[in-house]
mmCIF file of C-alpha atoms in Angstrom:
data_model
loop_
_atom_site.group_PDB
_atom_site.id
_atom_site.type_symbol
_atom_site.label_atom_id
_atom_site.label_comp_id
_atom_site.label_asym_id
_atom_site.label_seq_id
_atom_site.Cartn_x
_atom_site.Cartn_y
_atom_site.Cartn_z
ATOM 1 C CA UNK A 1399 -10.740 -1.939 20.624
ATOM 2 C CA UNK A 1400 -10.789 -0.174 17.709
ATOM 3 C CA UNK A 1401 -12.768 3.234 16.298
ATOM 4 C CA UNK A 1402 -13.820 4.109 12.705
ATOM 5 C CA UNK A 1403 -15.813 7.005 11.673
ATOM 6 C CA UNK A 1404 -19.621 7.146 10.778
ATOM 7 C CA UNK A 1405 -20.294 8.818 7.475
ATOM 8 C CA UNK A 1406 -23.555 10.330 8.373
ATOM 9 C CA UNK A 1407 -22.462 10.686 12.007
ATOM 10 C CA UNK A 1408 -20.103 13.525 12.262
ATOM 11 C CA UNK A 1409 -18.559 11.588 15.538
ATOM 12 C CA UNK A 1410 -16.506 8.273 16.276
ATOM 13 C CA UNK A 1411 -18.337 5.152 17.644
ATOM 14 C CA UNK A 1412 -17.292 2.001 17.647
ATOM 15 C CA UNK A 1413 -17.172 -0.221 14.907
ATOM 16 C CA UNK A 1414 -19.245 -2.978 16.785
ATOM 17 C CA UNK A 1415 -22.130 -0.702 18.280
ATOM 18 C CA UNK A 1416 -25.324 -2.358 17.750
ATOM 19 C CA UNK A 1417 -27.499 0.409 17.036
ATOM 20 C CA UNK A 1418 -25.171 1.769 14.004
ATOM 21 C CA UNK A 1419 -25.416 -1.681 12.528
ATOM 22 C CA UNK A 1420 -29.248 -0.751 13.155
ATOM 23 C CA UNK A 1421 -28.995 2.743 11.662
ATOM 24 C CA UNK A 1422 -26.850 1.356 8.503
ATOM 25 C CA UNK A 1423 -29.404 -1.317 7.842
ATOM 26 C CA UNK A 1424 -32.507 0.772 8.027
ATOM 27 C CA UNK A 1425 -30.215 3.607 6.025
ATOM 28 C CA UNK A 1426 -29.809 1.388 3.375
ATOM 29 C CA UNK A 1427 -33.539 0.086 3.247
ATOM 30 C CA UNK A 1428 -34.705 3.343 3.159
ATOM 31 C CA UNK A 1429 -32.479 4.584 0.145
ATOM 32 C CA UNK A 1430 -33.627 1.143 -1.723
ATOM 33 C CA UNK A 1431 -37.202 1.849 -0.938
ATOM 34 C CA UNK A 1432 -36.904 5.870 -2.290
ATOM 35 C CA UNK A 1433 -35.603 4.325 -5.401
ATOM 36 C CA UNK A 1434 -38.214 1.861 -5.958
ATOM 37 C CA UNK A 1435 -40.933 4.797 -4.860
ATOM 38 C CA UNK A 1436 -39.838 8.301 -5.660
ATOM 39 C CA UNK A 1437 -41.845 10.322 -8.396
ATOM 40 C CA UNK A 1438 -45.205 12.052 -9.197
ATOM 41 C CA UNK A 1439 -46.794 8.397 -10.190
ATOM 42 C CA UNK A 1440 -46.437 4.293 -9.469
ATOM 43 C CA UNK A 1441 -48.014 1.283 -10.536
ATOM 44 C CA UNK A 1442 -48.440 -0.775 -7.762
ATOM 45 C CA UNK A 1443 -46.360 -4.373 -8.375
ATOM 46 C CA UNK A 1444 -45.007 -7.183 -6.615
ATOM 47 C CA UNK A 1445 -41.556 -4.792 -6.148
ATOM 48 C CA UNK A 1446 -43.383 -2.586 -4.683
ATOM 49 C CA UNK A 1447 -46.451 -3.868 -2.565
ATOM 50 C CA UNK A 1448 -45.164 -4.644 0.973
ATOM 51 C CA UNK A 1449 -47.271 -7.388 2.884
ATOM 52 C CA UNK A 1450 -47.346 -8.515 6.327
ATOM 53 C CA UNK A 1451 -50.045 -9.947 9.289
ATOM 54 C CA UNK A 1452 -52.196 -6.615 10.746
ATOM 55 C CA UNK A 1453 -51.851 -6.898 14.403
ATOM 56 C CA UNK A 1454 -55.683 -8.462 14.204
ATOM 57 C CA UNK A 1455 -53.775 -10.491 11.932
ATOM 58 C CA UNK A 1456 -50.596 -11.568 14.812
ATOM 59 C CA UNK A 1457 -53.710 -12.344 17.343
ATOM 60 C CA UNK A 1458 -54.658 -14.688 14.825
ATOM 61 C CA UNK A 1459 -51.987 -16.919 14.672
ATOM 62 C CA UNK A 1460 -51.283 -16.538 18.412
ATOM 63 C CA UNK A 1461 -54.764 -18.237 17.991
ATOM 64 C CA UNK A 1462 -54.055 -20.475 15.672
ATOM 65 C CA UNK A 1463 -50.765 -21.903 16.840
ATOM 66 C CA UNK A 1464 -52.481 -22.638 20.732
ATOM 67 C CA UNK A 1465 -55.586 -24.717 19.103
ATOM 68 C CA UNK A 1466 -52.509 -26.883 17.374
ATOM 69 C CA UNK A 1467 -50.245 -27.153 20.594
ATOM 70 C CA UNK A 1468 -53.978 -28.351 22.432
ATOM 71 C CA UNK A 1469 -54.697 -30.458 18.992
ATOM 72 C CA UNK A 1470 -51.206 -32.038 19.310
ATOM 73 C CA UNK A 1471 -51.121 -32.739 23.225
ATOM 74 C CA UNK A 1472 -54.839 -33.821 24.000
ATOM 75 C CA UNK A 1473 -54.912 -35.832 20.335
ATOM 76 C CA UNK A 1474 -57.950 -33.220 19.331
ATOM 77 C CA UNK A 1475 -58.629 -33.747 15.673
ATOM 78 C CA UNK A 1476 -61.313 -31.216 15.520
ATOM 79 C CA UNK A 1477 -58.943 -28.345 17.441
ATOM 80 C CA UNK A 1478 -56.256 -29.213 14.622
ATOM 81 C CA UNK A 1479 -58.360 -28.905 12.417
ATOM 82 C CA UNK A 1480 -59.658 -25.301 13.149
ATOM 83 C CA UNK A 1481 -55.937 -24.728 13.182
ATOM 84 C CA UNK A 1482 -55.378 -25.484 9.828
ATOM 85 C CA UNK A 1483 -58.161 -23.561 8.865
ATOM 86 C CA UNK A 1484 -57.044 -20.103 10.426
ATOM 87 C CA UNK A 1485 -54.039 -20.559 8.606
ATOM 88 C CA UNK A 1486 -55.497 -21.272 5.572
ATOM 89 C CA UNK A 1487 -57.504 -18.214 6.056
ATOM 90 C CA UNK A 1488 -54.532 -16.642 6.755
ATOM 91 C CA UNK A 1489 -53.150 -17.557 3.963
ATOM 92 C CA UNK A 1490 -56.238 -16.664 1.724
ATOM 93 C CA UNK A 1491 -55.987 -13.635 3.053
ATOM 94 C CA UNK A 1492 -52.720 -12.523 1.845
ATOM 95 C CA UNK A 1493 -52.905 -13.717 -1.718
ATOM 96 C CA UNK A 1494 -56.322 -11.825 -1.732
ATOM 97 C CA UNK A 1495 -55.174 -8.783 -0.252
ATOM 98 C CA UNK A 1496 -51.891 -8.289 -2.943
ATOM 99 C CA UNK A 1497 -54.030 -9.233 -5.453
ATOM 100 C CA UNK A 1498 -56.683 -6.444 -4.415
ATOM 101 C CA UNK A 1499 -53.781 -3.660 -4.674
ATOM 102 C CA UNK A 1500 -51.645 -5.087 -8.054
ATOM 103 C CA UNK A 1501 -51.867 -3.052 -11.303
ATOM 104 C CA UNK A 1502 -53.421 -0.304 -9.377
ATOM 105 C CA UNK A 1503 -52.060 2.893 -10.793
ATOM 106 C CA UNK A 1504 -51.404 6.155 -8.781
ATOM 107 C CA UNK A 1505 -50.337 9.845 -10.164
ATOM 108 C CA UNK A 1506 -50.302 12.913 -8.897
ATOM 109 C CA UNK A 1507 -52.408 15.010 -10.850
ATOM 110 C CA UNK A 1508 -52.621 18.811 -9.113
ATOM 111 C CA UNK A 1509 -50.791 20.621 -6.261
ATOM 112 C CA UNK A 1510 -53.582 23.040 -5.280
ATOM 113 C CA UNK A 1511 -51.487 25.845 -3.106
ATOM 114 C CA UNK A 1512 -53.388 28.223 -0.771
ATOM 115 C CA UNK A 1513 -54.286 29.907 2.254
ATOM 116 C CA UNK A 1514 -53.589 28.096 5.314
ATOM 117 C CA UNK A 1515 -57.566 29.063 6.738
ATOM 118 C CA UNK A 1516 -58.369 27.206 3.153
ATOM 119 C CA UNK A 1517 -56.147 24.789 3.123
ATOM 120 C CA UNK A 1518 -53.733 23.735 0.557
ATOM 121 C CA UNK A 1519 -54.786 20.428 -0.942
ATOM 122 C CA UNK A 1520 -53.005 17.830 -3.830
ATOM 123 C CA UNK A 1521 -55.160 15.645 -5.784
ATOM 124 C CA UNK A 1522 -54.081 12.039 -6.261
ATOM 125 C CA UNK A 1523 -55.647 9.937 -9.637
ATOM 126 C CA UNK A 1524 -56.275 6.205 -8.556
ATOM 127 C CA UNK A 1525 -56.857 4.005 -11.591
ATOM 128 C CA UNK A 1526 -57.144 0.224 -11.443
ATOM 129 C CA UNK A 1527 -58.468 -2.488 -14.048
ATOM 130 C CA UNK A 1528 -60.509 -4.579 -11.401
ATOM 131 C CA UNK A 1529 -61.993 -3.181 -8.170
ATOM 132 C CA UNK A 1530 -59.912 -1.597 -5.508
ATOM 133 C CA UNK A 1531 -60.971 -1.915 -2.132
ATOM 134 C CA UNK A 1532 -60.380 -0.332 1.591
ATOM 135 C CA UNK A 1533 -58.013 1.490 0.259
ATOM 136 C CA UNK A 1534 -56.472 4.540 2.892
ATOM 137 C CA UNK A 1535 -53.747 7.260 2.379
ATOM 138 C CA UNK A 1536 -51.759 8.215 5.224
ATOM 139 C CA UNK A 1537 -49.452 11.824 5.319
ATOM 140 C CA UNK A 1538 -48.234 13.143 8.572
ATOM 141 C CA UNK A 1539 -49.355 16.705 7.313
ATOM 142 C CA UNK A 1540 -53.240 15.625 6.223
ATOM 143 C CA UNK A 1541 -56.186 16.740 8.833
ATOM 144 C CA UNK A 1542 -56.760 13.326 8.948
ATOM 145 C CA UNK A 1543 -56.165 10.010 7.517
ATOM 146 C CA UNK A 1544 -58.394 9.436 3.776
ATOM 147 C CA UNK A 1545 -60.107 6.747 3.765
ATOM 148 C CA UNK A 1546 -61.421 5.288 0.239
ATOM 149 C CA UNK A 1547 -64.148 2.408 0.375
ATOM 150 C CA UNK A 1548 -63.620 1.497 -3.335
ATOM 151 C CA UNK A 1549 -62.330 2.117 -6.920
ATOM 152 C CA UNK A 1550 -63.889 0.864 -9.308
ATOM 153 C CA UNK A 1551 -61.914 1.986 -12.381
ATOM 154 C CA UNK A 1552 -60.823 5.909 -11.973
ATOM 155 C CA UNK A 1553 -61.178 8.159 -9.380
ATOM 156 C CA UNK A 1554 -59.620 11.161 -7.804
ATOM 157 C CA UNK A 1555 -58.738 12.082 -4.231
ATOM 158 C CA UNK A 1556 -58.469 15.478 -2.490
ATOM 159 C CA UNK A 1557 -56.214 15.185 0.341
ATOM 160 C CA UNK A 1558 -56.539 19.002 2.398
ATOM 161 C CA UNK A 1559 -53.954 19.165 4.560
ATOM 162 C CA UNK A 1560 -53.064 21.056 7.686
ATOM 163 C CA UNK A 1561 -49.936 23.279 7.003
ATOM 164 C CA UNK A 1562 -48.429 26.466 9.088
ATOM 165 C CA UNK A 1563 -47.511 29.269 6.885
ATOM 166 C CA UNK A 1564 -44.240 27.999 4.759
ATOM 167 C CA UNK A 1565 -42.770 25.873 1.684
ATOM 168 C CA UNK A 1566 -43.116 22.423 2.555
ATOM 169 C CA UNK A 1567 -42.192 19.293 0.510
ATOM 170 C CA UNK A 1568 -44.896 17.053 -0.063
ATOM 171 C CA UNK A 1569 -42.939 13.681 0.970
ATOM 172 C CA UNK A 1570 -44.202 10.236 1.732
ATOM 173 C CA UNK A 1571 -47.109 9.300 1.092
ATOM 174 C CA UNK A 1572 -48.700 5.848 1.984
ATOM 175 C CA UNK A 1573 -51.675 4.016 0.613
ATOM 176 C CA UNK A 1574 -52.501 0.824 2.921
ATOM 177 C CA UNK A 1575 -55.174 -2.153 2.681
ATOM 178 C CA UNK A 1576 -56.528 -4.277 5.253
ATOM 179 C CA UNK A 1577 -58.910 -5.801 2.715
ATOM 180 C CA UNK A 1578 -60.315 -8.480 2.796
ATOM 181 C CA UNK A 1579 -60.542 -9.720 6.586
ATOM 182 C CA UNK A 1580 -58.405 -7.370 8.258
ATOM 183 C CA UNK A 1581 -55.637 -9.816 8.832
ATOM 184 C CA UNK A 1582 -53.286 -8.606 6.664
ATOM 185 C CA UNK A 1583 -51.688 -5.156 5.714
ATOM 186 C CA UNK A 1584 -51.272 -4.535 2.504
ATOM 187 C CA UNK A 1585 -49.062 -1.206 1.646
ATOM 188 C CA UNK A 1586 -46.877 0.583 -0.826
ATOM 189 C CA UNK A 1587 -45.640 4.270 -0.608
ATOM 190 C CA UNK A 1588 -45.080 7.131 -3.215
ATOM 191 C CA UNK A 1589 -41.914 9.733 -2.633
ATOM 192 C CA UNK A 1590 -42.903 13.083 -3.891
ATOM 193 C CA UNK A 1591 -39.966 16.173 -3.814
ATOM 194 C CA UNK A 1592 -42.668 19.090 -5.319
ATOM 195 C CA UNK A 1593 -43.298 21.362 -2.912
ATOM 196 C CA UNK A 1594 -46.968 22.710 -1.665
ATOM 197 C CA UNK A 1595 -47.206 26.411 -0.686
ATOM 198 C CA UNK A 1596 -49.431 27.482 1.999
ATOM 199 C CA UNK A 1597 -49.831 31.506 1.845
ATOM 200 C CA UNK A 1598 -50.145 33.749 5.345
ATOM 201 C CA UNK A 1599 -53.817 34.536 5.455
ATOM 202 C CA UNK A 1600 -54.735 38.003 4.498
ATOM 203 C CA UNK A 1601 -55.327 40.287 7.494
ATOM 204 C CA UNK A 1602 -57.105 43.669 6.811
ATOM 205 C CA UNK A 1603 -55.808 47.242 7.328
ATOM 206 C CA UNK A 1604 -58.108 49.798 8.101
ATOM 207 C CA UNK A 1605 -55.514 52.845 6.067
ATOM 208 C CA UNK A 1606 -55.252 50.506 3.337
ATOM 209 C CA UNK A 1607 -58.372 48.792 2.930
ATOM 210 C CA UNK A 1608 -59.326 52.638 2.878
ATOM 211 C CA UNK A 1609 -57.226 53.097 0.186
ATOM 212 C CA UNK A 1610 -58.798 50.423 -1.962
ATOM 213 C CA UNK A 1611 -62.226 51.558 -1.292
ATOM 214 C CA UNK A 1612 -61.441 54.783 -2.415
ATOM 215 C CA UNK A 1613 -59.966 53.647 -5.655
ATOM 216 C CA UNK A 1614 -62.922 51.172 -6.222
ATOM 217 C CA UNK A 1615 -65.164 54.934 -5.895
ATOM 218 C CA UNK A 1616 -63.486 57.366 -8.351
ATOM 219 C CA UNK A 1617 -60.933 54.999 -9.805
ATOM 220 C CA UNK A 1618 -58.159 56.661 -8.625
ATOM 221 C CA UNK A 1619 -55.911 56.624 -5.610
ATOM 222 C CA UNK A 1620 -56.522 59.790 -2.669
ATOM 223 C CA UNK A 1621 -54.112 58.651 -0.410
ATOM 224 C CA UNK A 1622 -50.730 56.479 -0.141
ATOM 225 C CA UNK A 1623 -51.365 56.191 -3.735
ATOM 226 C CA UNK A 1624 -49.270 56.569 -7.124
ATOM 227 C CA UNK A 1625 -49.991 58.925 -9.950
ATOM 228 C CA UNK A 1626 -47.936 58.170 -12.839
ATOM 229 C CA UNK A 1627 -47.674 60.028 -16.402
ATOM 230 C CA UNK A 1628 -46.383 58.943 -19.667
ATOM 231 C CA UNK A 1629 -44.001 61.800 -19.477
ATOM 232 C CA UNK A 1630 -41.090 60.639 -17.053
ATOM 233 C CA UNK A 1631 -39.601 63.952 -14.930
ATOM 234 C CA UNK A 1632 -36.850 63.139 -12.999
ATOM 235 C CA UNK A 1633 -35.679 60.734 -10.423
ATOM 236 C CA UNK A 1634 -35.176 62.318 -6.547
ATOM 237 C CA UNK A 1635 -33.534 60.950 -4.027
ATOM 238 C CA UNK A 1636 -36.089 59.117 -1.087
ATOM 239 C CA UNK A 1637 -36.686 61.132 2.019
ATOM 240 C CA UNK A 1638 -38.237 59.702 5.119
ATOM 241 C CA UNK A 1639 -42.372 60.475 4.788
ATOM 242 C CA UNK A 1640 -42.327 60.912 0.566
ATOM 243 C CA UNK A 1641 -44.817 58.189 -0.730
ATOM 244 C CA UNK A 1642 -42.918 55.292 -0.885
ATOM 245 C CA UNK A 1643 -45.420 54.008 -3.803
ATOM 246 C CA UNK A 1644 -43.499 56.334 -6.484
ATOM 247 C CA UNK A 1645 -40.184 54.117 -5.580
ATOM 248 C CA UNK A 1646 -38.010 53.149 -8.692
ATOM 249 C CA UNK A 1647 -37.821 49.762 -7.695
ATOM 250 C CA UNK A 1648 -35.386 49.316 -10.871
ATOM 251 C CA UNK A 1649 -33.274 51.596 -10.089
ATOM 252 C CA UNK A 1650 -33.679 49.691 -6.138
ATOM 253 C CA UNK A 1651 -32.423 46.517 -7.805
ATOM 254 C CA UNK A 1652 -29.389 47.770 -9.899
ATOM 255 C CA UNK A 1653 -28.266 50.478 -7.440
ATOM 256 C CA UNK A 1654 -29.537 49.561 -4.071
ATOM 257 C CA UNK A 1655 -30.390 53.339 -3.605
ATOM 258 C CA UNK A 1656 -34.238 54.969 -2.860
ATOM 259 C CA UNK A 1657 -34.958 56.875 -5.880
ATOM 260 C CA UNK A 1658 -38.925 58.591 -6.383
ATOM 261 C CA UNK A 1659 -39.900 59.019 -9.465
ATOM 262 C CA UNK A 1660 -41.653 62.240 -10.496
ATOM 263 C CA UNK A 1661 -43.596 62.555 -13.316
ATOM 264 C CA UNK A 1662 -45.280 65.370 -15.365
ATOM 265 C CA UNK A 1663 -49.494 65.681 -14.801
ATOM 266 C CA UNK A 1664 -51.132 63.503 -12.381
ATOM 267 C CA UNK A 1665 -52.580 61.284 -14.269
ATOM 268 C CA UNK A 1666 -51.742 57.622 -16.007
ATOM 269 C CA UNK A 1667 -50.360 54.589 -15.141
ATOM 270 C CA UNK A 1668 -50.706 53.705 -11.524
ATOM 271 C CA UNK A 1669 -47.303 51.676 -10.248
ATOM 272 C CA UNK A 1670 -47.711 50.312 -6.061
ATOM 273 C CA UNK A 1671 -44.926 49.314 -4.090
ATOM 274 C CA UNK A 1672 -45.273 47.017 -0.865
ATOM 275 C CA UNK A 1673 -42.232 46.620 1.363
ATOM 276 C CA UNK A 1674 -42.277 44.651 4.261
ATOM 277 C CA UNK A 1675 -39.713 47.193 6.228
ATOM 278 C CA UNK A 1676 -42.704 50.236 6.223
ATOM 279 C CA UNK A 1677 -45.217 47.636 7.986
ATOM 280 C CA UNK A 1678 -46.036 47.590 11.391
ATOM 281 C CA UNK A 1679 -46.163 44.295 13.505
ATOM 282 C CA UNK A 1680 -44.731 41.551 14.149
ATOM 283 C CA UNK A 1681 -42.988 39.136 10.924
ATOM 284 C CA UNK A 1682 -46.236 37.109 10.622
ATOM 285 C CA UNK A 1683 -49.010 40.282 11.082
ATOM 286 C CA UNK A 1684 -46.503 42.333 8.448
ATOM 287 C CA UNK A 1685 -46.823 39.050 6.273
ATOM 288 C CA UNK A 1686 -50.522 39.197 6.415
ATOM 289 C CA UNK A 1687 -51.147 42.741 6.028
ATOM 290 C CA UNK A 1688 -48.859 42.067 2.730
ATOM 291 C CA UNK A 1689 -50.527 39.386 1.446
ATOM 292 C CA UNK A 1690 -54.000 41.652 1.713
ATOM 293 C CA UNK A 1691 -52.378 44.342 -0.034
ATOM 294 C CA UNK A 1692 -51.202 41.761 -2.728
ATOM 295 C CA UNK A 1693 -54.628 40.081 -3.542
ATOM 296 C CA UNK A 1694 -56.424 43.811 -3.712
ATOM 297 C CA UNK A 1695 -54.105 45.274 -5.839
ATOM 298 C CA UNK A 1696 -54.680 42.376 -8.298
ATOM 299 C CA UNK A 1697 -58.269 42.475 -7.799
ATOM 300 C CA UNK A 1698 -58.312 45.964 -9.095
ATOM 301 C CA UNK A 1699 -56.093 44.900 -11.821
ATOM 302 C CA UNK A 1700 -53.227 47.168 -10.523
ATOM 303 C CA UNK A 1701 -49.000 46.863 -11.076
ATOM 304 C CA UNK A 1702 -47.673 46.278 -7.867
ATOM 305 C CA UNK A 1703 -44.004 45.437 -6.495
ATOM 306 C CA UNK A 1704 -42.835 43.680 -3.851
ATOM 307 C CA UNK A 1705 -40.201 44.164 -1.532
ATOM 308 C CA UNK A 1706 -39.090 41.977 1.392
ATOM 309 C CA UNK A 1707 -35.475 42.676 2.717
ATOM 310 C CA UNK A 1708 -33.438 42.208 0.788
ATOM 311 C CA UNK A 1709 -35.311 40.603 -1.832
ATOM 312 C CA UNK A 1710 -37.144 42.326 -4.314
ATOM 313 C CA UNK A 1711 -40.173 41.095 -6.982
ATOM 314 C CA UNK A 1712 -40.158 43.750 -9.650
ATOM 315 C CA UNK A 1713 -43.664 45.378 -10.316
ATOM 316 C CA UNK A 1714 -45.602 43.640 -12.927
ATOM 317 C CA UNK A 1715 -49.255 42.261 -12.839
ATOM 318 C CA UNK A 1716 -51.161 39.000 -13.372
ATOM 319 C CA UNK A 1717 -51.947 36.128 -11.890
ATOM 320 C CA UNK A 1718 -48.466 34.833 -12.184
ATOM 321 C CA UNK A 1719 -47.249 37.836 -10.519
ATOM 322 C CA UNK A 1720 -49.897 37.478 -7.745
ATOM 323 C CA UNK A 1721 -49.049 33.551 -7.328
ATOM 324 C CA UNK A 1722 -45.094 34.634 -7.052
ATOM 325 C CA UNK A 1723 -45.556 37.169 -4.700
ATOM 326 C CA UNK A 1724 -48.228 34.334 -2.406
ATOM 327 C CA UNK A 1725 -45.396 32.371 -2.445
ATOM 328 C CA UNK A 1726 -42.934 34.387 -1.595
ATOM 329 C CA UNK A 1727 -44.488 35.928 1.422
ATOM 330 C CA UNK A 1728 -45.226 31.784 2.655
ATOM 331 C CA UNK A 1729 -41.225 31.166 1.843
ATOM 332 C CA UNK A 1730 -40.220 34.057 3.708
#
């Protein structure tokens, strides 16, 4: 008896086990079938439309086939002859149902990142010369399966889909016909590797949200707030109850070190700094409370930094700055 070692394995079996013959043969149909599939469009084509009998479809013939075994021993013309007619339906079927799906053309046209209460959705472009019918799109992340009763020559599909907090790669999706009888299924895939964001939802603090309000007043900070001049001071080192909103988050980045920055005059520029370490909570409640503070500051058009662990987001403002902060708090 001899041994050899699985590549994707990481332990001897033998060389004559039945299920890693299995495992190799669906490996290897499953790397051909990326290939053929993998991008952010397809044109559906006879490499890559997939067609076989819907279970309706199996009941069929297992109708079909017992009319012509009764046809053939009780010498029934008429029960052969509704034999040969499910299978020409059969048969009907099939050539209908790849013709329904060939030359359609699928991209994907926006990755629509968001809350997870919202949800995060991507939008798919269908586009065919003739008529597309019964067309649905199956994900193993959508709220529920899309279902599209016809395309006529362009249309576009939101698919929401149901995500916990994270960075999660979009994947396979598959679009599947049973048109025109429901006897055959009629399906093609499309591999996607971009990646769909779905931010912690925002949960209020009452000291912060205080904060806010009292900057949206007077337009200025009272509390936990920065005050920044256009004449620097001096940098001090960071003692444990100083306002942690005057941190140098430079000199955090190059040094590692807690420096507060102290400027001349109260007024100016105002710099915030939000670091997951000064939160109370739990990982996801100190993710939330973050993600409020992010989408007020850049409400109130403030410059805000980010901190969590080690990782730091230098302070800046914008709506890029607010989408790379989101999405750092959902990859955290």
């Amino acid at each position: 008896m001899s041994f050899t070692r699985a590549s994707n394995i990481g332990h001897f079996t033998r060389s004559g086990d039945p299920a890693l013959s299995e495992g190799y043969v669906s490996g290897f149909f499953s790397r051909v079938i990326r290939n053929k599939h993998e991008g952010e469009r397809i044109t559906f084509k006879h490499n890559t439309i997939y067609v076989l009998p819907s279970l309706t479809g199996f009941g069929f013939i297992a109708v079909s086939a017992l009319n012509f075994v009764l046809g053939i021993n009780y010498q029934n013309n008429l029960l052969l002859g509704v034999a040969y007619l499910m299978i020409m339906l059969l048969v009907v079927s099939i050539i209908y149902g790849y013709l329904n799906m060939n030359g359609t053309h699928v991209k994907l046209v926006a990755i629509k990142s968001a809350h997870c209460s919202v949800p995060p959705t991507v939008i798919f472009e269908l586009s065919t010369k003739a008529s597309l019918q019964q067309l649905s799109i199956e994900h193993n992340l959508l709220k529920q399966q899309i279902s599209v009763p016809s395309v006529q020559t362009c249309e576009h599909i939101n698919m929401p889909f149901e995500l916990p907090r994270g960075k999660h790669v979009l994947g396979r999706f598959k679009f599947v016909s049973h048109f025109p009888f429901g006897l055959v299924s009629v399906w093609s895939y499309l591999y996607c590797r971009k990646s769909i964001y779905a931010y912690p939802d925002p949960l209020v603090d009452s000291a912060q949200r205080q904060m806010f309000e009292s900057h949206k007043k007077d337009d200025q900070f009272t509390h936990s707030s920065t005050h920044l001049s256009d004449e620097f001071k001096q940098l001090t080192p960071y003692q444990s109850g100083m306002n942690m909103h005057r941190i140098s988050w430079r000199h955090y980045a190059k040094t590692q070190q807690l420096l507060i920055k102290d400027y001349e005059g109260e007024t100016g520029a105002q710099t915030l700094g939000f670091d997951f370490d000064h939160l109370q909570g739990n990982v996801e409640e100190r993710l939330a409370k973050l993600c409020y503070l992010v989408l007020q500051a850049d409400q109130h058009n403030l410059s805000y930094a980010l901190k969590l662990g080690p990782r730091l987001i230098a302070a800046a403002q914008g709506e890029q700055h607010k989408v790379k902060c989101l999405e750092a708090l959902s990859d955290f």
